[in-house]
Every structure is written in structure tokens, then in C-alpha cells.
mmCIF file with all atom_site columns, C-alpha atoms in Angstrom:
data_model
loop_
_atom_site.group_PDB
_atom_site.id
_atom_site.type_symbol
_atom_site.label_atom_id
_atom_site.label_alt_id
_atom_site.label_comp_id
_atom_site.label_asym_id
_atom_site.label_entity_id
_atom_site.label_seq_id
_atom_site.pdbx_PDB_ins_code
_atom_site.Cartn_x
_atom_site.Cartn_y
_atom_site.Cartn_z
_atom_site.occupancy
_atom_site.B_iso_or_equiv
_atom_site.pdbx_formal_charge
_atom_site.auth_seq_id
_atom_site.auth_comp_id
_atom_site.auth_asym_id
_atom_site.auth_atom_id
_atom_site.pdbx_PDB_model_num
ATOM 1   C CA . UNK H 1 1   ? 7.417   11.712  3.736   1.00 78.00 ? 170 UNK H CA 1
ATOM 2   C CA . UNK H 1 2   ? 3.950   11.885  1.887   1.00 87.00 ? 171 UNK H CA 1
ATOM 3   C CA . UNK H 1 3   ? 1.403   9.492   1.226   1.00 88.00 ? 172 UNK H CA 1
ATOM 4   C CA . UNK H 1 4   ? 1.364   8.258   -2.186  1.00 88.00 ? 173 UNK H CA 1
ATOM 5   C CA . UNK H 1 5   ? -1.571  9.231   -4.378  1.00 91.00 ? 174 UNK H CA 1
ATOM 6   C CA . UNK H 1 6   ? -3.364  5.965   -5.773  1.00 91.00 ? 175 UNK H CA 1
ATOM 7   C CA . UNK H 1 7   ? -6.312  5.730   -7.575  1.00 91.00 ? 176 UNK H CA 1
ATOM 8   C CA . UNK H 1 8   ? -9.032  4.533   -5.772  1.00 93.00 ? 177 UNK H CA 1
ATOM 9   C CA . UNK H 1 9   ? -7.334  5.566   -2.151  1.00 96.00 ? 178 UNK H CA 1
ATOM 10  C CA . UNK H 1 10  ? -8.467  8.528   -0.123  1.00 97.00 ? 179 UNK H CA 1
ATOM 11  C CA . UNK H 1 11  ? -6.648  11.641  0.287   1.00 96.00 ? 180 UNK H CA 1
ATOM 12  C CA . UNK H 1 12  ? -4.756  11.715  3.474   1.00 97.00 ? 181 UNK H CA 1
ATOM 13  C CA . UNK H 1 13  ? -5.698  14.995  5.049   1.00 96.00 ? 182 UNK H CA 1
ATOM 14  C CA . UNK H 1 14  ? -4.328  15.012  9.030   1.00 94.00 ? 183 UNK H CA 1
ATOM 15  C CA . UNK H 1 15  ? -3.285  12.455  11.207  1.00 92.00 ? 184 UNK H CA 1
ATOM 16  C CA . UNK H 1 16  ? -1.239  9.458   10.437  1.00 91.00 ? 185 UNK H CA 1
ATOM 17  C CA . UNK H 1 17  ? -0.967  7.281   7.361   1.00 93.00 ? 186 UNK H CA 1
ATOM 18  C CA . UNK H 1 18  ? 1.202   4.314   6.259   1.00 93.00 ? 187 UNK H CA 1
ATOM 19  C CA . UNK H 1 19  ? 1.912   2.836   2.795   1.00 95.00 ? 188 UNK H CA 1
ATOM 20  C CA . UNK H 1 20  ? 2.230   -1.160  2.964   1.00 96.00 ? 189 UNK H CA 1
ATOM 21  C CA . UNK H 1 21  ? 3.520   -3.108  -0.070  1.00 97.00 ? 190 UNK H CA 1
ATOM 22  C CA . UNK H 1 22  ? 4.788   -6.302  -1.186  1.00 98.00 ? 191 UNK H CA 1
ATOM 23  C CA . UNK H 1 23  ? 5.515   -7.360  -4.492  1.00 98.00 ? 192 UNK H CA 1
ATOM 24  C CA . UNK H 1 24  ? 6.508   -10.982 -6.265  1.00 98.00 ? 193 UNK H CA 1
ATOM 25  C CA . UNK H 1 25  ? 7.760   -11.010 -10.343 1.00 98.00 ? 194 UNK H CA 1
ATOM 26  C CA . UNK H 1 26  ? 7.563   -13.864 -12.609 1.00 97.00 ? 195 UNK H CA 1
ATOM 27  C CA . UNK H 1 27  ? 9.412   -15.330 -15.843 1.00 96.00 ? 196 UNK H CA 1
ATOM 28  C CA . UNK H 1 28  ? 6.230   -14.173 -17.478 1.00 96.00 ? 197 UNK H CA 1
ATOM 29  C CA . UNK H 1 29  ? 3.127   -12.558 -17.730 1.00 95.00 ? 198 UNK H CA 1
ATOM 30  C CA . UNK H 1 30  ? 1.285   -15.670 -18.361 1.00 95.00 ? 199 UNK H CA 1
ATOM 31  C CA . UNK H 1 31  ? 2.275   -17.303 -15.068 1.00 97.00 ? 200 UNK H CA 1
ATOM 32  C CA . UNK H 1 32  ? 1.820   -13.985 -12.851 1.00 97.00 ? 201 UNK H CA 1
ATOM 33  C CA . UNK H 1 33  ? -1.904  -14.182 -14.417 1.00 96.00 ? 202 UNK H CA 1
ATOM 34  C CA . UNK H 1 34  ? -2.286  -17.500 -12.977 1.00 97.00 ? 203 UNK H CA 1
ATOM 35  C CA . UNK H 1 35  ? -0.356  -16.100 -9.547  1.00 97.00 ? 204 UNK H CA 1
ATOM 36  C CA . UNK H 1 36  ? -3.007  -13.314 -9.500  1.00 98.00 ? 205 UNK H CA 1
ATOM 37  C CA . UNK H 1 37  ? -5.982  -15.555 -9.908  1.00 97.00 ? 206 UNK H CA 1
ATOM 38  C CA . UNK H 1 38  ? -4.361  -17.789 -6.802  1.00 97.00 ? 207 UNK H CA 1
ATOM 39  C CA . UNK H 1 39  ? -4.122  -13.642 -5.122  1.00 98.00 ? 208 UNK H CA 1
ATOM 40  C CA . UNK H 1 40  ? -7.596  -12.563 -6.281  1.00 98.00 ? 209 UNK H CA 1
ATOM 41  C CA . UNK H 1 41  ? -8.788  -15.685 -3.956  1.00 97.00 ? 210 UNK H CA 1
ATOM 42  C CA . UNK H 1 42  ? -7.177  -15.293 -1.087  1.00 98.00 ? 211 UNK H CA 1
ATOM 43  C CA . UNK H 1 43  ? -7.721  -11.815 -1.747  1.00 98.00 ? 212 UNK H CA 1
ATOM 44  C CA . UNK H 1 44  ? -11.521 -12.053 -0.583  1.00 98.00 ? 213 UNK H CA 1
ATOM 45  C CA . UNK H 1 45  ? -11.171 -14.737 1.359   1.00 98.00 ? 214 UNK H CA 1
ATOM 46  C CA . UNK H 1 46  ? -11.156 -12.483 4.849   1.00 98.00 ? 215 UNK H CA 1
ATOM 47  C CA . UNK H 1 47  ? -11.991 -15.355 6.773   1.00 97.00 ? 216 UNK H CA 1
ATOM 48  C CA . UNK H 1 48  ? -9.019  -16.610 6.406   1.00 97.00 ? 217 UNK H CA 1
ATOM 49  C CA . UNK H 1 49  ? -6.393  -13.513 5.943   1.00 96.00 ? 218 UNK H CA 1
ATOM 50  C CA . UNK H 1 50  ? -4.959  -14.855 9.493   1.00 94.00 ? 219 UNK H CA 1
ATOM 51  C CA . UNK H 1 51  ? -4.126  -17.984 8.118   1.00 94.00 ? 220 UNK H CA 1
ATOM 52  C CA . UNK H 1 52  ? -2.276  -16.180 5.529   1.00 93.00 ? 221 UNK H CA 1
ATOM 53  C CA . UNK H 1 53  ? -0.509  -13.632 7.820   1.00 88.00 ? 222 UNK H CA 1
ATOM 54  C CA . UNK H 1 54  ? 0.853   -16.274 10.369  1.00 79.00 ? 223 UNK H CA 1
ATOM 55  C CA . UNK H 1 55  ? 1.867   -15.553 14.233  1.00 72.00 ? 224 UNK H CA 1
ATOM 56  C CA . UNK H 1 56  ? 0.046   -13.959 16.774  1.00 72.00 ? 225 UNK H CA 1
ATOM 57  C CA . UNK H 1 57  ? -1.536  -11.276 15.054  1.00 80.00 ? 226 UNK H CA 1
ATOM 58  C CA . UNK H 1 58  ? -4.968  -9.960  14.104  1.00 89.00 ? 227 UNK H CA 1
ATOM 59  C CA . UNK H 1 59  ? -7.798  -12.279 12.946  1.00 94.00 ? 228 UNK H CA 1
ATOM 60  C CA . UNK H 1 60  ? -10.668 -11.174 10.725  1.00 96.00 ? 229 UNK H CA 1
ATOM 61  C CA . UNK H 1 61  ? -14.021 -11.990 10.189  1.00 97.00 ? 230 UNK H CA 1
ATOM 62  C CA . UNK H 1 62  ? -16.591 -11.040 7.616   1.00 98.00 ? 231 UNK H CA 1
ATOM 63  C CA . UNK H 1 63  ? -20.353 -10.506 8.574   1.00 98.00 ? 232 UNK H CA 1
ATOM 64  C CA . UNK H 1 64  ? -23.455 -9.059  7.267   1.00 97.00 ? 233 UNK H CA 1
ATOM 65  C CA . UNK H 1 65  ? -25.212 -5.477  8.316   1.00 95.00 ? 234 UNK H CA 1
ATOM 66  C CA . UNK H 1 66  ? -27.363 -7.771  10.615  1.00 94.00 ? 235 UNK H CA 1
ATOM 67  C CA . UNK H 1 67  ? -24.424 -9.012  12.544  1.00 94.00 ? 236 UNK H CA 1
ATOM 68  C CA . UNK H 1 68  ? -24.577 -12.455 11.276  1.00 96.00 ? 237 UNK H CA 1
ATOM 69  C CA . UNK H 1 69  ? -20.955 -14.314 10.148  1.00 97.00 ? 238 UNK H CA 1
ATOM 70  C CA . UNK H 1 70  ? -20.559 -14.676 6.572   1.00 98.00 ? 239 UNK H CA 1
ATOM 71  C CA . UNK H 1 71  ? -18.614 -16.803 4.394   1.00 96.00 ? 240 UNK H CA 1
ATOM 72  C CA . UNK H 1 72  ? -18.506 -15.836 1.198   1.00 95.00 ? 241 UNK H CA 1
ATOM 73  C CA . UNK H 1 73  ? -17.059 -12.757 -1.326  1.00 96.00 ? 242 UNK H CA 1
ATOM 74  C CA . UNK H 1 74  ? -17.627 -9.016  0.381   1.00 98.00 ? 243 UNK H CA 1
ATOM 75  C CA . UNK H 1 75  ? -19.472 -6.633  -0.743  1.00 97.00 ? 244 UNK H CA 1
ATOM 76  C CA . UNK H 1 76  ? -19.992 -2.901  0.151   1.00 98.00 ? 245 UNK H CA 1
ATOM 77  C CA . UNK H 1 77  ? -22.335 -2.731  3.263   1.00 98.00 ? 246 UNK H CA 1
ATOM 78  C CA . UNK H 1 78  ? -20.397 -5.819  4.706   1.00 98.00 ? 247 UNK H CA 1
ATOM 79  C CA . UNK H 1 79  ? -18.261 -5.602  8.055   1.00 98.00 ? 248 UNK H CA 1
ATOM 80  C CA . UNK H 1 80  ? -15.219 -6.879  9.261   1.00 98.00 ? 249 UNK H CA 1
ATOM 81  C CA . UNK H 1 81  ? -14.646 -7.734  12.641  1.00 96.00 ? 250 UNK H CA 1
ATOM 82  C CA . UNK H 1 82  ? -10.989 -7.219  14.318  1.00 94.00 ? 251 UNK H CA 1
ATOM 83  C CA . UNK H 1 83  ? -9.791  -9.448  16.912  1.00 91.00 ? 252 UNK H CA 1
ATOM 84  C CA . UNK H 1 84  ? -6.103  -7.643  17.262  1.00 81.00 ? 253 UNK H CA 1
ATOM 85  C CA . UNK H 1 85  ? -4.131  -9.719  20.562  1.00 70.00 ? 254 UNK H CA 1
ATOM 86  C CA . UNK H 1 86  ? -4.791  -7.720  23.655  1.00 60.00 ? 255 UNK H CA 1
ATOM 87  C CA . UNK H 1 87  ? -7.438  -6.280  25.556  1.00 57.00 ? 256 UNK H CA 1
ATOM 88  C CA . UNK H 1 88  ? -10.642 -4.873  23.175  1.00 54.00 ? 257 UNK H CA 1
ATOM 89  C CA . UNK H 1 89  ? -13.209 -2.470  22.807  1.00 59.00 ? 258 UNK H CA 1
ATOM 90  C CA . UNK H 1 90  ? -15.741 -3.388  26.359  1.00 58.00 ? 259 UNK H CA 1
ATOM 91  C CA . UNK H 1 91  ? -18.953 -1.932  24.666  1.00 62.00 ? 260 UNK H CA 1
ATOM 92  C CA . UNK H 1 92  ? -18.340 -4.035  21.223  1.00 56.00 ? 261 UNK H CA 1
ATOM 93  C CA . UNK H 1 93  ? -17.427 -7.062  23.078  1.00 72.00 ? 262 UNK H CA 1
ATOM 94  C CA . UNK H 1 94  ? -13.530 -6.933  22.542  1.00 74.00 ? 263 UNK H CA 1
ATOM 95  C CA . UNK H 1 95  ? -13.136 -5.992  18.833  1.00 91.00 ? 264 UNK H CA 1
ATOM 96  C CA . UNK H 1 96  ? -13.041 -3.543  16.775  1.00 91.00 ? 265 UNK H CA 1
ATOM 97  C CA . UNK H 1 97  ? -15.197 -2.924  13.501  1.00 95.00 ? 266 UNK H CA 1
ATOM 98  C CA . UNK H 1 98  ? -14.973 -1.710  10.120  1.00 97.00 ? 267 UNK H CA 1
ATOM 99  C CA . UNK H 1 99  ? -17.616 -0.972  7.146   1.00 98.00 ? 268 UNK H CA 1
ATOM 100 C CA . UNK H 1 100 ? -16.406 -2.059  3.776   1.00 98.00 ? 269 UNK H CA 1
ATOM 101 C CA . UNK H 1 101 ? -17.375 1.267   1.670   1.00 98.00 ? 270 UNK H CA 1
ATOM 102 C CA . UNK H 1 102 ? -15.146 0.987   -1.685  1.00 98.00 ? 271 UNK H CA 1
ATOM 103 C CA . UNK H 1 103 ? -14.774 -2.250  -3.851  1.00 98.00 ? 272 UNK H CA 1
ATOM 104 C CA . UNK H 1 104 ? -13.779 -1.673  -7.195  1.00 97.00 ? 273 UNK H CA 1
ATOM 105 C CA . UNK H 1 105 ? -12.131 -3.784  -10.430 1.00 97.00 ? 274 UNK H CA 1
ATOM 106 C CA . UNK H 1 106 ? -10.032 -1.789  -13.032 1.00 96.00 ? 275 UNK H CA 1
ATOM 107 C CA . UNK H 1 107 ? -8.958  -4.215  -15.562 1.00 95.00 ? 276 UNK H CA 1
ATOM 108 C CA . UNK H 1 108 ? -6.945  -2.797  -19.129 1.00 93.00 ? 277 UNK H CA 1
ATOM 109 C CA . UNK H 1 109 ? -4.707  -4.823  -21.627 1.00 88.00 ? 278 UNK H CA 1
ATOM 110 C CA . UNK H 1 110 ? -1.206  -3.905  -19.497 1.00 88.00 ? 279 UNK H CA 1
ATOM 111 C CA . UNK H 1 111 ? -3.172  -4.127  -15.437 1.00 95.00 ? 280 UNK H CA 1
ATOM 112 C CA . UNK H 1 112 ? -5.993  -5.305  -13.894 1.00 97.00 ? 281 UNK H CA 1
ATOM 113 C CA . UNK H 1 113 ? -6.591  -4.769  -10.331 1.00 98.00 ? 282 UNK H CA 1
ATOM 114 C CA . UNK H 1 114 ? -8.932  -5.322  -7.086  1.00 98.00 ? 283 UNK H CA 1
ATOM 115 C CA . UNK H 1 115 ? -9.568  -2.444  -4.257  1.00 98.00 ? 284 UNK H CA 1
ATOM 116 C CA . UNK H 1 116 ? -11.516 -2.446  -1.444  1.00 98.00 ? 285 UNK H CA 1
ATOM 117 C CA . UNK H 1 117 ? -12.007 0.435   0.752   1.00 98.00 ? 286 UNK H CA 1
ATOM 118 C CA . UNK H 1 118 ? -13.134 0.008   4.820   1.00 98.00 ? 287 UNK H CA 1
ATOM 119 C CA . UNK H 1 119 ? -13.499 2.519   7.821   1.00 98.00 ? 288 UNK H CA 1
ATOM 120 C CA . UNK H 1 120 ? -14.080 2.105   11.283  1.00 96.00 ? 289 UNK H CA 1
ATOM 121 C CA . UNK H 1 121 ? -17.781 1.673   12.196  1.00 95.00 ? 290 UNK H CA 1
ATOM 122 C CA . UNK H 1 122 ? -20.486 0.912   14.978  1.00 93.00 ? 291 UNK H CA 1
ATOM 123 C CA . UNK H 1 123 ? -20.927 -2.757  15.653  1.00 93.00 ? 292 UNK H CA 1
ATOM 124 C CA . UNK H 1 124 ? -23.201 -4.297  13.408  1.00 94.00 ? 293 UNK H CA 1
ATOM 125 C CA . UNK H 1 125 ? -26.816 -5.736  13.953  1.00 87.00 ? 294 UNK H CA 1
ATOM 126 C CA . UNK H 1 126 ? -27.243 -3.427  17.214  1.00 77.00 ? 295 UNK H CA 1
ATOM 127 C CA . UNK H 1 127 ? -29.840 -0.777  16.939  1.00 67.00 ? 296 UNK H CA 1
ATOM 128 C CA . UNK H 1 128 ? -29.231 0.747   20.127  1.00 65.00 ? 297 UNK H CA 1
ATOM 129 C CA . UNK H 1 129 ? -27.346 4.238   20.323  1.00 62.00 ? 298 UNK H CA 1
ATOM 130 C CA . UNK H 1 130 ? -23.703 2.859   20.767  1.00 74.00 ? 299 UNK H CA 1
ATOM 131 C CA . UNK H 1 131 ? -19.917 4.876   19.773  1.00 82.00 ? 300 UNK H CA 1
ATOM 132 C CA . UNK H 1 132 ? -17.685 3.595   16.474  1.00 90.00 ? 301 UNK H CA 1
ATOM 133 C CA . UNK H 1 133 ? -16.275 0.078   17.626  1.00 89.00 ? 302 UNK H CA 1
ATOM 134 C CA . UNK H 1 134 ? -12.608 0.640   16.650  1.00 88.00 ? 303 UNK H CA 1
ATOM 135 C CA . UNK H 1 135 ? -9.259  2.393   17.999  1.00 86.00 ? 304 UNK H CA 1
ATOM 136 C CA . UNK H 1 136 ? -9.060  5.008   15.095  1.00 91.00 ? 305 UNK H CA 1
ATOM 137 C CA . UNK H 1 137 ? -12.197 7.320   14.629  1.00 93.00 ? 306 UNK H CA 1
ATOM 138 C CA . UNK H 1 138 ? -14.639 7.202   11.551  1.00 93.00 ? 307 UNK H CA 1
ATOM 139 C CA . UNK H 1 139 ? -12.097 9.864   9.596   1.00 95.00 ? 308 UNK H CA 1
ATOM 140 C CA . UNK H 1 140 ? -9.445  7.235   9.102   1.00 96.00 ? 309 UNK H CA 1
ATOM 141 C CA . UNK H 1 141 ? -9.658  4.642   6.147   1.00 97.00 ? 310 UNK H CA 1
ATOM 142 C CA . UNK H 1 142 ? -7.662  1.528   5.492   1.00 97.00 ? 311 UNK H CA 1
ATOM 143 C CA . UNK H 1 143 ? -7.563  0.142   1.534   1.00 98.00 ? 312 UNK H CA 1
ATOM 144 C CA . UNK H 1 144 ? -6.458  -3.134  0.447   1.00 98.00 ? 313 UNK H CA 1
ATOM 145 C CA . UNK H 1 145 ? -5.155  -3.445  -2.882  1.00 98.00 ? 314 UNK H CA 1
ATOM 146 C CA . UNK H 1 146 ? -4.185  -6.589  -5.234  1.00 98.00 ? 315 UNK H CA 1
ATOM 147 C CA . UNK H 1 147 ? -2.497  -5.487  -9.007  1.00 98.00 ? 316 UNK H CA 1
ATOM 148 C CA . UNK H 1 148 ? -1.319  -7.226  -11.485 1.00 98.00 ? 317 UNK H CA 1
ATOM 149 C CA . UNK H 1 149 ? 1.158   -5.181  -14.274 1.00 97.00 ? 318 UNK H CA 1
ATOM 150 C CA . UNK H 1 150 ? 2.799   -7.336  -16.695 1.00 96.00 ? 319 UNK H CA 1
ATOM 151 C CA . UNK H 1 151 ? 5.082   -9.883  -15.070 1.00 97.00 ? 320 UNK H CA 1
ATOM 152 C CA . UNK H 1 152 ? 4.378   -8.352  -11.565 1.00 98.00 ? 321 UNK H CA 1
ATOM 153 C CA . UNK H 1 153 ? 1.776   -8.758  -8.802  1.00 98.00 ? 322 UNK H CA 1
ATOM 154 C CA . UNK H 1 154 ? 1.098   -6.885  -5.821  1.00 98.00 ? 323 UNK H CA 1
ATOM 155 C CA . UNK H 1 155 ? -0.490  -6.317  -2.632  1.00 98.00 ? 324 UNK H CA 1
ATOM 156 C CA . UNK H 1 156 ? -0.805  -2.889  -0.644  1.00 98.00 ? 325 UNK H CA 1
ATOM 157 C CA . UNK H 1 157 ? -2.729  -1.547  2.127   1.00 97.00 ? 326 UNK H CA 1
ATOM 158 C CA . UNK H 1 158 ? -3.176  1.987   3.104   1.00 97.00 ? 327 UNK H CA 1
ATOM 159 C CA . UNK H 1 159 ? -4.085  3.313   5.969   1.00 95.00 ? 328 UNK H CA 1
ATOM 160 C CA . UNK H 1 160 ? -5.295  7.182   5.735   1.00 96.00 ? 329 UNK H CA 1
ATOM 161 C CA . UNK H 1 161 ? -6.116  10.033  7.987   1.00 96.00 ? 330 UNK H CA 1
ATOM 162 C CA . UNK H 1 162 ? -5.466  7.910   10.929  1.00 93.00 ? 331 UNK H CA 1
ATOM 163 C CA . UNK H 1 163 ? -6.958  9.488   14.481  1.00 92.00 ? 332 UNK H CA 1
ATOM 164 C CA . UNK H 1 164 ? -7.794  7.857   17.764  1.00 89.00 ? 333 UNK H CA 1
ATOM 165 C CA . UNK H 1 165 ? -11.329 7.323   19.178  1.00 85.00 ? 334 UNK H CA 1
ATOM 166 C CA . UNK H 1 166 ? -12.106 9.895   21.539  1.00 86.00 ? 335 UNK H CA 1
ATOM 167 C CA . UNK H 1 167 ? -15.737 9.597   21.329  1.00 81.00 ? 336 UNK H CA 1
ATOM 168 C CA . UNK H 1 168 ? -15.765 6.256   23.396  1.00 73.00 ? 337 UNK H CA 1
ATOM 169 C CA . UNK H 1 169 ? -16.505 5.458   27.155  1.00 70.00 ? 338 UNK H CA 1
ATOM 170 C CA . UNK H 1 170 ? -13.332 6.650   29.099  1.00 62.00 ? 339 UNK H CA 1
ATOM 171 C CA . UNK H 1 171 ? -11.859 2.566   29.985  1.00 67.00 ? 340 UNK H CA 1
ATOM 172 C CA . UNK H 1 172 ? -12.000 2.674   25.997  1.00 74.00 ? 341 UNK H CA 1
ATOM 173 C CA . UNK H 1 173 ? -10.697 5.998   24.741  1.00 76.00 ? 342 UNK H CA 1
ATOM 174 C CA . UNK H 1 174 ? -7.667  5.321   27.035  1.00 74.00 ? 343 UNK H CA 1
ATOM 175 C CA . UNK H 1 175 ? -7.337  2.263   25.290  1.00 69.00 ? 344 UNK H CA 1
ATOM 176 C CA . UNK H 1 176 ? -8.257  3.824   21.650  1.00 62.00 ? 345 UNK H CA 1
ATOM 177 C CA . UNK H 1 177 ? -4.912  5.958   22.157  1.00 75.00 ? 346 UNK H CA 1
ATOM 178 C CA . UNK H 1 178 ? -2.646  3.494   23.259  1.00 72.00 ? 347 UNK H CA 1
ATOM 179 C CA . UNK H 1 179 ? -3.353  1.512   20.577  1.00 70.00 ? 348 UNK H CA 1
ATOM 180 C CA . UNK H 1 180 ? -3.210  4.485   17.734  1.00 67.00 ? 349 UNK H CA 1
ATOM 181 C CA . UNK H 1 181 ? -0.187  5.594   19.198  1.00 67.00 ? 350 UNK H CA 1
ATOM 182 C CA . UNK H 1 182 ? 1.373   1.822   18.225  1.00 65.00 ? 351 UNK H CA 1
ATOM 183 C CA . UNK H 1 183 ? -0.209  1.929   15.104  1.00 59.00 ? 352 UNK H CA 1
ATOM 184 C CA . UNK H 1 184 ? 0.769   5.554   14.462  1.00 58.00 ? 353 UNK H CA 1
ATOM 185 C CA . UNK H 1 185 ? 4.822   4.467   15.443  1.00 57.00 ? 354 UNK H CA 1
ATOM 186 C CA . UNK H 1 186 ? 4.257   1.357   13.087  1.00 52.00 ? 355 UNK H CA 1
ATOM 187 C CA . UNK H 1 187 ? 3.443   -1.254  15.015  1.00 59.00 ? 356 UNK H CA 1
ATOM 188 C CA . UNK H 1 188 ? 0.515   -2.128  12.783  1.00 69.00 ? 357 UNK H CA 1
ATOM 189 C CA . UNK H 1 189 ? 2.389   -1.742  9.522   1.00 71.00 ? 358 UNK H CA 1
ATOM 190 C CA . UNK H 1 190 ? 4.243   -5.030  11.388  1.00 79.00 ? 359 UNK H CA 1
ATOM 191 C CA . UNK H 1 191 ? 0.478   -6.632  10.766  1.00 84.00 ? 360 UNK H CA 1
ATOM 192 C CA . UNK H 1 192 ? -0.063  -5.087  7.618   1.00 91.00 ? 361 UNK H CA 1
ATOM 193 C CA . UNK H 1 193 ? 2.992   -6.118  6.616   1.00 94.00 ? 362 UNK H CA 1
ATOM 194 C CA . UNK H 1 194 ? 2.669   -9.783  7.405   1.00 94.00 ? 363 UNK H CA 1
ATOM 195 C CA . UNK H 1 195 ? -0.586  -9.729  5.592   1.00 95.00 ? 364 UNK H CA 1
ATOM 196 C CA . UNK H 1 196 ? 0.969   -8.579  2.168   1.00 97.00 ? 365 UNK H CA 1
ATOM 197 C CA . UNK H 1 197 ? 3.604   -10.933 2.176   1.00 96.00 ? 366 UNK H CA 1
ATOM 198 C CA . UNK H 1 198 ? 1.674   -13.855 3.703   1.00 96.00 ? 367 UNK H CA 1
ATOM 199 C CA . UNK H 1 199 ? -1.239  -13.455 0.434   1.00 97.00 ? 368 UNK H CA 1
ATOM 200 C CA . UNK H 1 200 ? 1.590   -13.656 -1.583  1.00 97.00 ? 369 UNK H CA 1
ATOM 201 C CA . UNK H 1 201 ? 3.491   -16.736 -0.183  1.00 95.00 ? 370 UNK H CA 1
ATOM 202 C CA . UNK H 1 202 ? 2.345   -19.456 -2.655  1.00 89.00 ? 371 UNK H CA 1
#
């Protein structure tokens, strides 16, 4: 199976990839509008994308390039911190890190649609020389995607060119390849998954 080609999504290239997708169609395009405003929030609202998901899974938490927890809409530069259940990264303190990189907003008479684009990065706020904070190495990209097309809305993630973290102390790469390995068999599509339908339970 291939990854699909989306606008807006990197090319996968080597390593793993998964496509993640839930959908929700209405009587008529007037109420999916208002649906997809309800989306667009929760959409940006990282802070509270647990919430949404439900169960034991992964919490996230937006924050500035200084480190500092933020509560408000991301932007590129931003990070979001990873708390995924079981042990964590020991030189980033137990999580793992991504740079937002992407956001874009296509809009047209028939769509209109959000994107945002992240990739595993180095803890933010610490100027010393440290390793990328997260299980998959800097190649891989995740992409979170809300659409709306006539009576239909959507949300997607992506997950491209997906690689563990050799580069990390040894405790950690260990750790880095169990966890890819999961992700890689589809454990994380079972968070992904969660997420897509849980921003669209309203």
C-alpha cells in the first residue's frame, strides 16, 4: 500500500507512514459549515486534543520557542510537547517534542481547509548542545488536517517517513525503537485514530 499524495503533506520517501481519517456528513452544507467552525476550534485548541481523544492516551501541550506553555492558536515556530503513557525521553525530561513547520488555509467556493505540519525537534528554551527529543528522528513528519467539501467534514493525520532516533543516549535509543516499532505496527494510528474521531464527536 502507498501513501496517499495530499496537498500540503510531505512525500513519504523511506521508512514508515500511516494515513488516519475520519469523516462525519450532514443533511446539508449549511450545517457541516457550522460543524466545521465547532472543528476549526477544537482544531487548534492542542491543549486540549486529550480531552477530545479520551482514555489513556497521549496528552499535548503547546509552548513557545522559549519553552514557556502557551494557550492560545499555534503558529509556525511553536512546539508541542508529547506526554505518550510510559516511560519518556531521560534527557528531555520524559517527553517527546515536535516543531510546528507548516500551517496553511486553502479556502475555494466547493472546500476550505486547515493543515498544519510538525516534526520531531530538540526541546525548546535549552541552549545547550542536546539530541532531537522524540522516538522518530527529524526525517519523519506528522500533518494534521481538518476539510470541509460540501456536506462533509474531515479530519486526517499523516505520519511520513517515519524512522527511529538513533542519535540519542543509549537508555533512550533503546527506547526510541521500541516505541517506533509500535508505532510502525500501528499502535499509534490507535492514538491517531482516537484523535480524529474524538474532534469530531459533537
Amino acid at each position: 500500500m502507498k501513501a496517499k499524495q495530499i496537498p500540503g503533506v510531505p512525500i513519504q520517501k523511506s521508512g514508515s507512514f500511516h494515513d488516519t481519517e475520519s469523516e462525519k456528513h450532514y443533511d446539508s452544507s449549511s450545517i457541516a459549515s457550522e460543524k466545521f467552525n465547532i472543528l476549526k476550534e477544537r482544531f487548534f485548541s492542542i491543549n486540549r486534543w486529550k480531552s477530545y481523544s479520551g482514555g489513556p492516551l497521549a496528552d499535548f501541550r503547546l509552548y513557545n520557542s522559549n519553552g514557556n506553555a502557551i494557550e492560545q492558536m499555534p503558529e509556525i515556530g511553536d512546539f508541542i510537547r508529547i506526554d505518550i503513557p510510559g516511560p519518556g525521553e531521560t534527557e528531555s525530561k520524559g517527553y517527546d517534542w515536535v516543531e510546528i513547520i507548516y500551517i496553511s488555509h486553502k479556502e475555494t467556493d466547493e472546500s476550505e481547509s486547515y493543515i498544519m505540519t510538525c516534526k520531531p525537534s530538540k526541546t525548546p528554551g535549552i541552549t545547550a548542545n542536546q539530541h532531537i527529543a522524540h522516538f522518530y528522528s527529524n526525517a519523519a513528519t506528522s500533518t494534521f488536517m481538518i476539510q470541509k467539501r460540501g456536506r462533509t467534514i474531515k479530519a486526517g493525520i499523516y505520519g511520513r517517513n517515519e524512522k527511529p532516533n538513533l542519535n540519542a543516549r543509549f537508555i533512550d535509543t533503546i527506547r526510541n525503537i521500541l516505541i517506533a516499532l509500535g508505532g510502525m505496527m500501528g499502535f499509534s494510528k490507535i492514538q491517531w485514530k482516537s484523535l480524529t474521531e474524538g474532534l469530531l464527536d459533537f
